[in-house]
mmCIF file of C-alpha atoms and ligand atoms in Angstrom:
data_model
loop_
_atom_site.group_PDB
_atom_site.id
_atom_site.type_symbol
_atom_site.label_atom_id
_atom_site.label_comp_id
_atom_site.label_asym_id
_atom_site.label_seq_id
_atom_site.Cartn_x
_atom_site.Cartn_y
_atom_site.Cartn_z
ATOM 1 C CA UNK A 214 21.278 84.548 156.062
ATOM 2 C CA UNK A 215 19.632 87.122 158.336
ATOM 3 C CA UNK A 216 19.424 90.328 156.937
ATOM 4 C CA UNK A 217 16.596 91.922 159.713
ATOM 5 C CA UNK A 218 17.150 95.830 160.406
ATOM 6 C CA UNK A 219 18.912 96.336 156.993
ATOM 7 C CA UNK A 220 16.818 98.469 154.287
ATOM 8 C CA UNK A 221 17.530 98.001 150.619
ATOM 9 C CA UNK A 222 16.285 99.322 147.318
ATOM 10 C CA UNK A 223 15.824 97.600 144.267
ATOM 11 C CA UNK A 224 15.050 99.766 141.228
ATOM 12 C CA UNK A 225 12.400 97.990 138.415
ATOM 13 C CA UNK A 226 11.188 95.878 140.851
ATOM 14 C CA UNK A 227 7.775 95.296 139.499
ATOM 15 C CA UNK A 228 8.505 92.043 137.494
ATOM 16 C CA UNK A 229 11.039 89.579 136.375
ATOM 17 C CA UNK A 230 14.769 90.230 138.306
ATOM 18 C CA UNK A 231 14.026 93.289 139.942
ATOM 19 C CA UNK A 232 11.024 91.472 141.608
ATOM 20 C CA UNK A 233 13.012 87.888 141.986
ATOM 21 C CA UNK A 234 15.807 90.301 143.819
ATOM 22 C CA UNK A 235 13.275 92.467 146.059
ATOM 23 C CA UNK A 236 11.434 89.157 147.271
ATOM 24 C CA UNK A 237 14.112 87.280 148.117
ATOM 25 C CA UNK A 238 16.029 90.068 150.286
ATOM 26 C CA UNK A 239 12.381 90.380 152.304
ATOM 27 C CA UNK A 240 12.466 86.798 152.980
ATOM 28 C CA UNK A 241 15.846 87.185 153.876
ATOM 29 C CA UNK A 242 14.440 89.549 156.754
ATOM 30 C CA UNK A 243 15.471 93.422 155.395
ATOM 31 C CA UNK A 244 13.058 96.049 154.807
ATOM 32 C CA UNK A 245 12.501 96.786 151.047
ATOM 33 C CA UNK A 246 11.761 99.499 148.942
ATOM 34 C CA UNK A 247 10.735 98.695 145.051
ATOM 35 C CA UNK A 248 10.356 101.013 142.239
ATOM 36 C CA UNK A 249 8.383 100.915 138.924
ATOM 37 C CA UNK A 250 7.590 104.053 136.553
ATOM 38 C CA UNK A 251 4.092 103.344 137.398
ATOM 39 C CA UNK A 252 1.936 104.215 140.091
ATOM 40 C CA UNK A 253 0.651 100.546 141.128
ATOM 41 C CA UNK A 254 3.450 98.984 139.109
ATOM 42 C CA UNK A 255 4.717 97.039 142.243
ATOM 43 C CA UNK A 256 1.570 95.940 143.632
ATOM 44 C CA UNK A 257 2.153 92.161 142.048
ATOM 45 C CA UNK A 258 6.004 92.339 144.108
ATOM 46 C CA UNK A 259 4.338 93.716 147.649
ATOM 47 C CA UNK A 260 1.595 90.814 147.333
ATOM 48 C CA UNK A 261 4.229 88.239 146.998
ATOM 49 C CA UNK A 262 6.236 89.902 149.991
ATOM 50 C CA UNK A 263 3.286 90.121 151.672
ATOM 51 C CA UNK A 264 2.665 86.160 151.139
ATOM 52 C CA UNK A 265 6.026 85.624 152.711
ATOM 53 C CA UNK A 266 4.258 85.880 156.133
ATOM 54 C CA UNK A 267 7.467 86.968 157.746
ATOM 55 C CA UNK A 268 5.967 90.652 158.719
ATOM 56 C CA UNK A 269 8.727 92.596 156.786
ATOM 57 C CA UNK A 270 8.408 95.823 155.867
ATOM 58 C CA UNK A 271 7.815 96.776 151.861
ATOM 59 C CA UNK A 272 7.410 99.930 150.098
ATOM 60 C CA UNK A 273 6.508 100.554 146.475
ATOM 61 C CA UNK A 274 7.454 103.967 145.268
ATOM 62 C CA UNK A 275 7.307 105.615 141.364
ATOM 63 C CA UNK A 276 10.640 106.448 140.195
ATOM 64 C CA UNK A 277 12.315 106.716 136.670
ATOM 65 C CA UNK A 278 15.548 106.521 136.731
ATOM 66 C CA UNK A 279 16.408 108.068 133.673
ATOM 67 C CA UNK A 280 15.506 111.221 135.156
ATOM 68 C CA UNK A 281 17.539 113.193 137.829
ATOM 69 C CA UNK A 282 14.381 115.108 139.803
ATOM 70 C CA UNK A 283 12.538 111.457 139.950
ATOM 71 C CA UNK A 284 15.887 109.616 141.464
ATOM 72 C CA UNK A 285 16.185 112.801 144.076
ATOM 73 C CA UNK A 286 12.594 112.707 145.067
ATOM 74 C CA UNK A 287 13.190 108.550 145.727
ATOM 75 C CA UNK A 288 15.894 109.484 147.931
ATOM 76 C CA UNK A 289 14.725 111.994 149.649
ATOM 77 C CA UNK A 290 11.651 109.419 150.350
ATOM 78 C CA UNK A 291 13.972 106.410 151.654
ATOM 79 C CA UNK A 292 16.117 108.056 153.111
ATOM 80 C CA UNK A 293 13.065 110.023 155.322
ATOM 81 C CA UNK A 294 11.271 107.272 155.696
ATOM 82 C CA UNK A 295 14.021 104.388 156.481
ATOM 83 C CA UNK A 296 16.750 106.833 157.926
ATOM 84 C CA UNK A 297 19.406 104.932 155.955
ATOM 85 C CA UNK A 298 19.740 102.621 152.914
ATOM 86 C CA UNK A 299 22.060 99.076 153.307
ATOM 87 C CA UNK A 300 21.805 97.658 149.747
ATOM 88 C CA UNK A 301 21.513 99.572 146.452
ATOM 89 C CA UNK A 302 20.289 97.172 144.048
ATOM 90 C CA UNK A 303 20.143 98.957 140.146
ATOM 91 C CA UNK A 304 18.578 96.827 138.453
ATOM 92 C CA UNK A 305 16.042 99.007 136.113
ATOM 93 C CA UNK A 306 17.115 98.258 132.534
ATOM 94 C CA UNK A 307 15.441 98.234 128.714
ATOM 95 C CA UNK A 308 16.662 97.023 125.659
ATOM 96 C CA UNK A 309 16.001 98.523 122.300
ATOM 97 C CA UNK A 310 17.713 96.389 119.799
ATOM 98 C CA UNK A 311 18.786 97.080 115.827
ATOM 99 C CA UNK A 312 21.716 96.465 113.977
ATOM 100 C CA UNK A 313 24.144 99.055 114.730
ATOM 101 C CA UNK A 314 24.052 100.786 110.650
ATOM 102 C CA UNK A 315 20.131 101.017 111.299
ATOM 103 C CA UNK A 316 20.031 102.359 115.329
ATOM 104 C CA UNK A 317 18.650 105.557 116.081
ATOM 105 C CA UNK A 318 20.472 108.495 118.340
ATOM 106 C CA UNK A 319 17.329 108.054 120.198
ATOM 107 C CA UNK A 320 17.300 104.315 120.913
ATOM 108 C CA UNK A 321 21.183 104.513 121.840
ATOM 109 C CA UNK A 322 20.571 107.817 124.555
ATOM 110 C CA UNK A 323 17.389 105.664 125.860
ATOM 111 C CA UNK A 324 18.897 102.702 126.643
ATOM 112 C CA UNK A 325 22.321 104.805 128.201
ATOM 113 C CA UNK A 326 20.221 106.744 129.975
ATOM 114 C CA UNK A 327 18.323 104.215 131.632
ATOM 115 C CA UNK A 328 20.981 101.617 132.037
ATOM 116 C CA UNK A 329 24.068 103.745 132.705
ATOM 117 C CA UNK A 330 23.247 107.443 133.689
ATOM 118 C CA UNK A 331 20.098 106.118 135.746
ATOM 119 C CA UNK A 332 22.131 103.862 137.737
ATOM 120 C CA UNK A 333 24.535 106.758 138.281
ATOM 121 C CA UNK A 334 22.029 109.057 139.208
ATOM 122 C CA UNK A 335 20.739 106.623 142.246
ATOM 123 C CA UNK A 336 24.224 105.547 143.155
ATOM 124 C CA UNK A 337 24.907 109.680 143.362
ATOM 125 C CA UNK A 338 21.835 109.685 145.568
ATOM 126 C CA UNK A 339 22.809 107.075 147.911
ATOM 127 C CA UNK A 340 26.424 106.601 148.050
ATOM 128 C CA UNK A 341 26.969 109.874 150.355
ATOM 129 C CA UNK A 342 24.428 108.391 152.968
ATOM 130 C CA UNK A 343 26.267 104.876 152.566
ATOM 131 C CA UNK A 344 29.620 106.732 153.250
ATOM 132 C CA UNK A 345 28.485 108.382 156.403
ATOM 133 C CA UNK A 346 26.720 105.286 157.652
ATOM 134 C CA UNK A 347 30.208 103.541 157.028
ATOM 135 C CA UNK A 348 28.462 100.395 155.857
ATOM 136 C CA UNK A 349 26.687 99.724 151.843
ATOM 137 C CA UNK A 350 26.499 97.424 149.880
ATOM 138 C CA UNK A 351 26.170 98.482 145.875
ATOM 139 C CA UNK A 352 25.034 95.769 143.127
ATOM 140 C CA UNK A 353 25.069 97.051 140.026
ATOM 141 C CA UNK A 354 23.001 94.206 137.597
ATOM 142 C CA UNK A 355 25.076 94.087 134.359
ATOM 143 C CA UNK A 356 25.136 91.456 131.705
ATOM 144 C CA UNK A 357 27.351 89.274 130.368
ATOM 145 C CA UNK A 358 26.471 91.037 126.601
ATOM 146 C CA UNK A 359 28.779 94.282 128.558
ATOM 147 C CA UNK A 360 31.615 92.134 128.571
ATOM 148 C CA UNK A 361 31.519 89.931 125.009
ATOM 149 C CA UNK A 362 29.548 92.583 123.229
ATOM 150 C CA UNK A 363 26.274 91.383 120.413
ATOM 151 C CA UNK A 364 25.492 91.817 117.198
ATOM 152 C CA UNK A 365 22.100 94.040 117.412
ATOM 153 C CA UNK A 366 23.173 95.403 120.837
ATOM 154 C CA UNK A 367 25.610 98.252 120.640
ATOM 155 C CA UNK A 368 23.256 100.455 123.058
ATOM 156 C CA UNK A 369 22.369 97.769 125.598
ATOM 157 C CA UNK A 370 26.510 96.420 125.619
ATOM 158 C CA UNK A 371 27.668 99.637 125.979
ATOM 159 C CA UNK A 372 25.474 100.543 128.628
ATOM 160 C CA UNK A 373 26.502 97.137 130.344
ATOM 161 C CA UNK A 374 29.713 97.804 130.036
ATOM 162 C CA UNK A 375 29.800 101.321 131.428
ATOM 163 C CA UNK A 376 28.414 99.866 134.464
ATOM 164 C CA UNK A 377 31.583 97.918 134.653
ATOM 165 C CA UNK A 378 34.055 101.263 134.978
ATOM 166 C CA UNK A 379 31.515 103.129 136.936
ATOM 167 C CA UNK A 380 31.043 100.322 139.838
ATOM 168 C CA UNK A 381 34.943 99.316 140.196
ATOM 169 C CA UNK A 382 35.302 103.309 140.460
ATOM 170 C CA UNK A 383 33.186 103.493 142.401
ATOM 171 C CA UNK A 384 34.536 100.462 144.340
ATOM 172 C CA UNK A 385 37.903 102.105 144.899
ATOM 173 C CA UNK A 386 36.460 105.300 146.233
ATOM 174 C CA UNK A 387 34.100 104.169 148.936
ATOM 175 C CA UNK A 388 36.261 101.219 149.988
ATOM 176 C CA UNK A 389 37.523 103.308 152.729
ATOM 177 C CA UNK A 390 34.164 103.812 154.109
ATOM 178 C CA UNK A 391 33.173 99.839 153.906
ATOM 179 C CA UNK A 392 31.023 100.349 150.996
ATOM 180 C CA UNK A 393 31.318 98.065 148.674
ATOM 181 C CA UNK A 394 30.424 98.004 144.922
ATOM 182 C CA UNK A 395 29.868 94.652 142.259
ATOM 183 C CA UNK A 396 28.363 94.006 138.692
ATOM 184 C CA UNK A 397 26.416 90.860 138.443
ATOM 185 C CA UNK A 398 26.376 90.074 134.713
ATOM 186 C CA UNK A 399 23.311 87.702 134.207
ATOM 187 C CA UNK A 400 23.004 85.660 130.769
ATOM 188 C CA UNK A 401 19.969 84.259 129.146
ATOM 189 C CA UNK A 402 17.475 84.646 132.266
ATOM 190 C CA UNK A 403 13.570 84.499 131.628
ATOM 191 C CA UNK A 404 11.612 87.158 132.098
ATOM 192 C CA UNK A 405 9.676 89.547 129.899
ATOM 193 C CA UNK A 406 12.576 90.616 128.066
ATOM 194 C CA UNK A 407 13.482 88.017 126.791
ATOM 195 C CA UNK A 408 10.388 86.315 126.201
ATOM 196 C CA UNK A 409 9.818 88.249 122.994
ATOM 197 C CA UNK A 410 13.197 86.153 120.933
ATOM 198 C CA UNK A 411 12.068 83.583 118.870
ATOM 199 C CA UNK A 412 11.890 79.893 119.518
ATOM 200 C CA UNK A 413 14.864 79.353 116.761
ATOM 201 C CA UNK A 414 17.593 82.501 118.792
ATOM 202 C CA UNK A 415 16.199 80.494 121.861
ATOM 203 C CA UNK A 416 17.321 76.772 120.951
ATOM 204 C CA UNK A 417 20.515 77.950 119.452
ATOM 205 C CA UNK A 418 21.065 79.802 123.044
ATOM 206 C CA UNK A 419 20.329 77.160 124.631
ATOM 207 C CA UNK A 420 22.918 74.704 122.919
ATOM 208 C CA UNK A 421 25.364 77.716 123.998
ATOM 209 C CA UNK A 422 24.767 77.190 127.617
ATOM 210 C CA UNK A 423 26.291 74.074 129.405
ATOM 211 C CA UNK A 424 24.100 73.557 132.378
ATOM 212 C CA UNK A 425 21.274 73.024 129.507
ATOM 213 C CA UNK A 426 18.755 75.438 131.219
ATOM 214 C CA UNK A 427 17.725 78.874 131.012
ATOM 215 C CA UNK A 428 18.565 81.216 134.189
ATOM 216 C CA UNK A 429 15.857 82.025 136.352
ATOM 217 C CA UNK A 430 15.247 85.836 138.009
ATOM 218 C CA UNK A 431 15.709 83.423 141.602
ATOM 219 C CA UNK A 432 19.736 82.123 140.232
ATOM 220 C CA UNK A 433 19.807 86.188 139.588
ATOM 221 C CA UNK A 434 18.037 87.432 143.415
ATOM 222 C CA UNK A 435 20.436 84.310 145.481
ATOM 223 C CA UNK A 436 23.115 86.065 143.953
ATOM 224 C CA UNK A 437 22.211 89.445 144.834
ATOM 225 C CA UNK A 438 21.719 88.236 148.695
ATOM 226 C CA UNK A 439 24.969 86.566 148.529
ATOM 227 C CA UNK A 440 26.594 89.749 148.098
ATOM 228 C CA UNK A 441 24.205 91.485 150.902
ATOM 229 C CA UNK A 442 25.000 89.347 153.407
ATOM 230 C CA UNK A 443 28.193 89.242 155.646
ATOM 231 C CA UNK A 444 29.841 85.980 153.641
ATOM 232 C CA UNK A 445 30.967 88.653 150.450
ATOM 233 C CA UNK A 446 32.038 91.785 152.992
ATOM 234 C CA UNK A 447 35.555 90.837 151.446
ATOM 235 C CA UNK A 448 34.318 91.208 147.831
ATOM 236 C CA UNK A 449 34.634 94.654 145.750
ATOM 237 C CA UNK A 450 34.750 95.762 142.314
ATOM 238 C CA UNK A 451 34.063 92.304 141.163
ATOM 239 C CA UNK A 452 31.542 91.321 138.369
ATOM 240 C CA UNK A 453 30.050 88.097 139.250
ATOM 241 C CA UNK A 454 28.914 86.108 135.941
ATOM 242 C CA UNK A 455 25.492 84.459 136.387
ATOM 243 C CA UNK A 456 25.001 82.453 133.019
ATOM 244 C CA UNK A 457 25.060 79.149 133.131
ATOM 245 C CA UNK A 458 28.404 78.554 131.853
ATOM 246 C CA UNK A 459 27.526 80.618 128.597
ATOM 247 C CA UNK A 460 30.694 82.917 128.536
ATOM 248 C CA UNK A 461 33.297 80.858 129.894
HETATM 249 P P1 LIG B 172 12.128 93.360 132.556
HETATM 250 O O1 LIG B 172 11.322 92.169 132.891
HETATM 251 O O2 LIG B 172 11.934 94.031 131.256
HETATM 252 O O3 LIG B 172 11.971 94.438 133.753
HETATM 253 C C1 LIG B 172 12.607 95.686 133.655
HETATM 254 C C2 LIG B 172 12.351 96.498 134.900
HETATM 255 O O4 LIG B 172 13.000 97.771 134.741
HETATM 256 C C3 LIG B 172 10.883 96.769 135.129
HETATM 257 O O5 LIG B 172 10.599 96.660 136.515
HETATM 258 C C4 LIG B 172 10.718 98.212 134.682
HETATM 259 O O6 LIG B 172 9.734 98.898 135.430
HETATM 260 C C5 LIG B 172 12.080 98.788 135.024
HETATM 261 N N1 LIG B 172 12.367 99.999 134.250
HETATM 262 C C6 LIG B 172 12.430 100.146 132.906
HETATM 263 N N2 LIG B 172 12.733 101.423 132.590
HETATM 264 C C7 LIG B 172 12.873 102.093 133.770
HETATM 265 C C8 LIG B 172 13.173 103.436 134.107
HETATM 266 N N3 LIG B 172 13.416 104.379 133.184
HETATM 267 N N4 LIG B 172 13.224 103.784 135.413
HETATM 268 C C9 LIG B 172 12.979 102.867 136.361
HETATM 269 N N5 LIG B 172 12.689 101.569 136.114
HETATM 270 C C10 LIG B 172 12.620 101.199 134.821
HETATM 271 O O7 LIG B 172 13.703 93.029 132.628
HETATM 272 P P2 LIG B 172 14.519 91.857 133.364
HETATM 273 O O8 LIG B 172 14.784 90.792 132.385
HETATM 274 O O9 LIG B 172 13.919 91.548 134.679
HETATM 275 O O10 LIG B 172 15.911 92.627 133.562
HETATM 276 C C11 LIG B 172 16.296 93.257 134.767
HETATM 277 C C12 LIG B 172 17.752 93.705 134.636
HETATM 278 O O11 LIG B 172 18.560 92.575 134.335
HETATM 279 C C13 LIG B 172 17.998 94.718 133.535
HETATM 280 O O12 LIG B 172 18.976 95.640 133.936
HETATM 281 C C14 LIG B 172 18.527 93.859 132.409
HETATM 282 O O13 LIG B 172 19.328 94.594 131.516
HETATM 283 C C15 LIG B 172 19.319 92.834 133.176
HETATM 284 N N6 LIG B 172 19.572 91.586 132.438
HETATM 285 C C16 LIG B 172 18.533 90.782 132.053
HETATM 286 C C17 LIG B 172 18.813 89.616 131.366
HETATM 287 C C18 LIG B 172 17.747 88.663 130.909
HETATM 288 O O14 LIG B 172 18.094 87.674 130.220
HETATM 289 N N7 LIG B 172 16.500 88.863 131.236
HETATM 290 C C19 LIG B 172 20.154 89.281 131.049
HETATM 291 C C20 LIG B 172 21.169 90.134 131.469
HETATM 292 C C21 LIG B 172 20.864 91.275 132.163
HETATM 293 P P3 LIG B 172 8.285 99.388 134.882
HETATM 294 O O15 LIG B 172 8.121 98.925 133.473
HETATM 295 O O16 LIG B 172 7.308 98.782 135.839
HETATM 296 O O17 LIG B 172 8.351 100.850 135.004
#
């Protein structure tokens, strides 16, 4: 796959997925841009691309997507910078489990407001460049919890699941303009959050899967480049399940 002259984002891109997914779309030749909340927060995912030795371009820039002047100001930066933006990748996500008679307003807003609203706020940001530029490619990274539901997840599903309406909406109103819009819904991958469950939730997951292995952020960032490059230019409003075999 070449993917040379195209420019994507990838929001949380400063560890586990997000980082997977902005790696593997610079080794796949495009020009990335990462975010992180943090100032230095990407540094780790620009040293890797840098390792790549393939001379692509990477940019680290703060952004939290929960909030609307933060997404515009990472627009306005892209967009200035790289004239254009290929492949949306939202990807920035939290968790903030509790069964659903003990969760907070709080913890439910959060985890909408990063999951769902943020990824609406950057796809707002984007999608009007996309249109004009008659070419985008929008992956929206899900989970397979926003299509089963979980006990001690009511936030994060619904979040999840949100995503699903708001990408095939957004799939059927930028289809004329060749933009095209998808869910990946990844199951038990590891990274950082899910590092945290115990070794007991972890061995009874694992019985659940039938390839026997966890997913990895790379099964998560092929996927992603998959639906960059010109093999899935036929695929919108899909959600492509990443997990193993866990929700079959
Ligand atoms: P992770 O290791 O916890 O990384 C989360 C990323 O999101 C970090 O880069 C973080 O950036 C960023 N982030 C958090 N809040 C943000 C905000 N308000 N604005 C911008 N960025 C923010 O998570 P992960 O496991 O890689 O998950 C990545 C995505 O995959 C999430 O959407 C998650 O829901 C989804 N997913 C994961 C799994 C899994 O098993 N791991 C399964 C299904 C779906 P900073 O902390 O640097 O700011």
């Amino acid at each position: 796959m070449n993917l040379t002259s195209k420019v994507a984002l990838v929001t949380g891109a400063s560890r586990g997925i997000g980082r997977a997914i902005a790696v593997e779309l610079a080794k796949q030749g495009a020009t990335v841009f990462c975010t992180s909340t943090k100032k230095g927060g990407c540094d780790a995912t620009l040293a890797a691309i840098t390792a790549l030795g393939n001379d692509v371009a990477a940019h680290a820039l703060v952004c939290d997507v929960s909030q609307p002047e933060s997404v515009a100001a990472l627009a306005k930066d892209v967009l200035a910078s790289a004239g254009k933006l290929d492949f949306l990748v939202n990807n920035a996500g939290i968790t903030r489990d509790g069964l659903f008679l003990r969760m907070s307003t709080d913890d439910f807003d959060d985890v909408i407001n990063t999951n769902l609203r943020g990824a609406f706020l950057v796809c707002k940001a984007f999608s009007r460049a996309m249109a004009k530029a008659r070419f985008g490619r929008i992956i929206n990274i899900g989970s397979v919890v926003g299509l089963s539901g979980n006990a001690g997840q009511a936030n994060y599903a619904a979040s999840k699941a949100g995503l699903l309406g708001l990408t095939k909406s957004l799939a059927q109103e930028l289809a004329g303009r060749s933009v095209t819009a998808n869910v990946i819904a990844p199951g038990f991958i590891e990274t950082d959050m899910t590092a945290g469950l115990s070794d007991d939730v972890k061995s009874e997951m694992l019985k659940m899967i039938p390839l026997s292995r966890f997913g990895q952020s790379s099964d998560i960032a092929q996927t992603v480049a998959f639906l960059c490059g010109d093999a899935a230019s036929y695929i919108t409003g899909q959600t492509l399940v990443v997990d193993g075999g866990m929700t079959m």
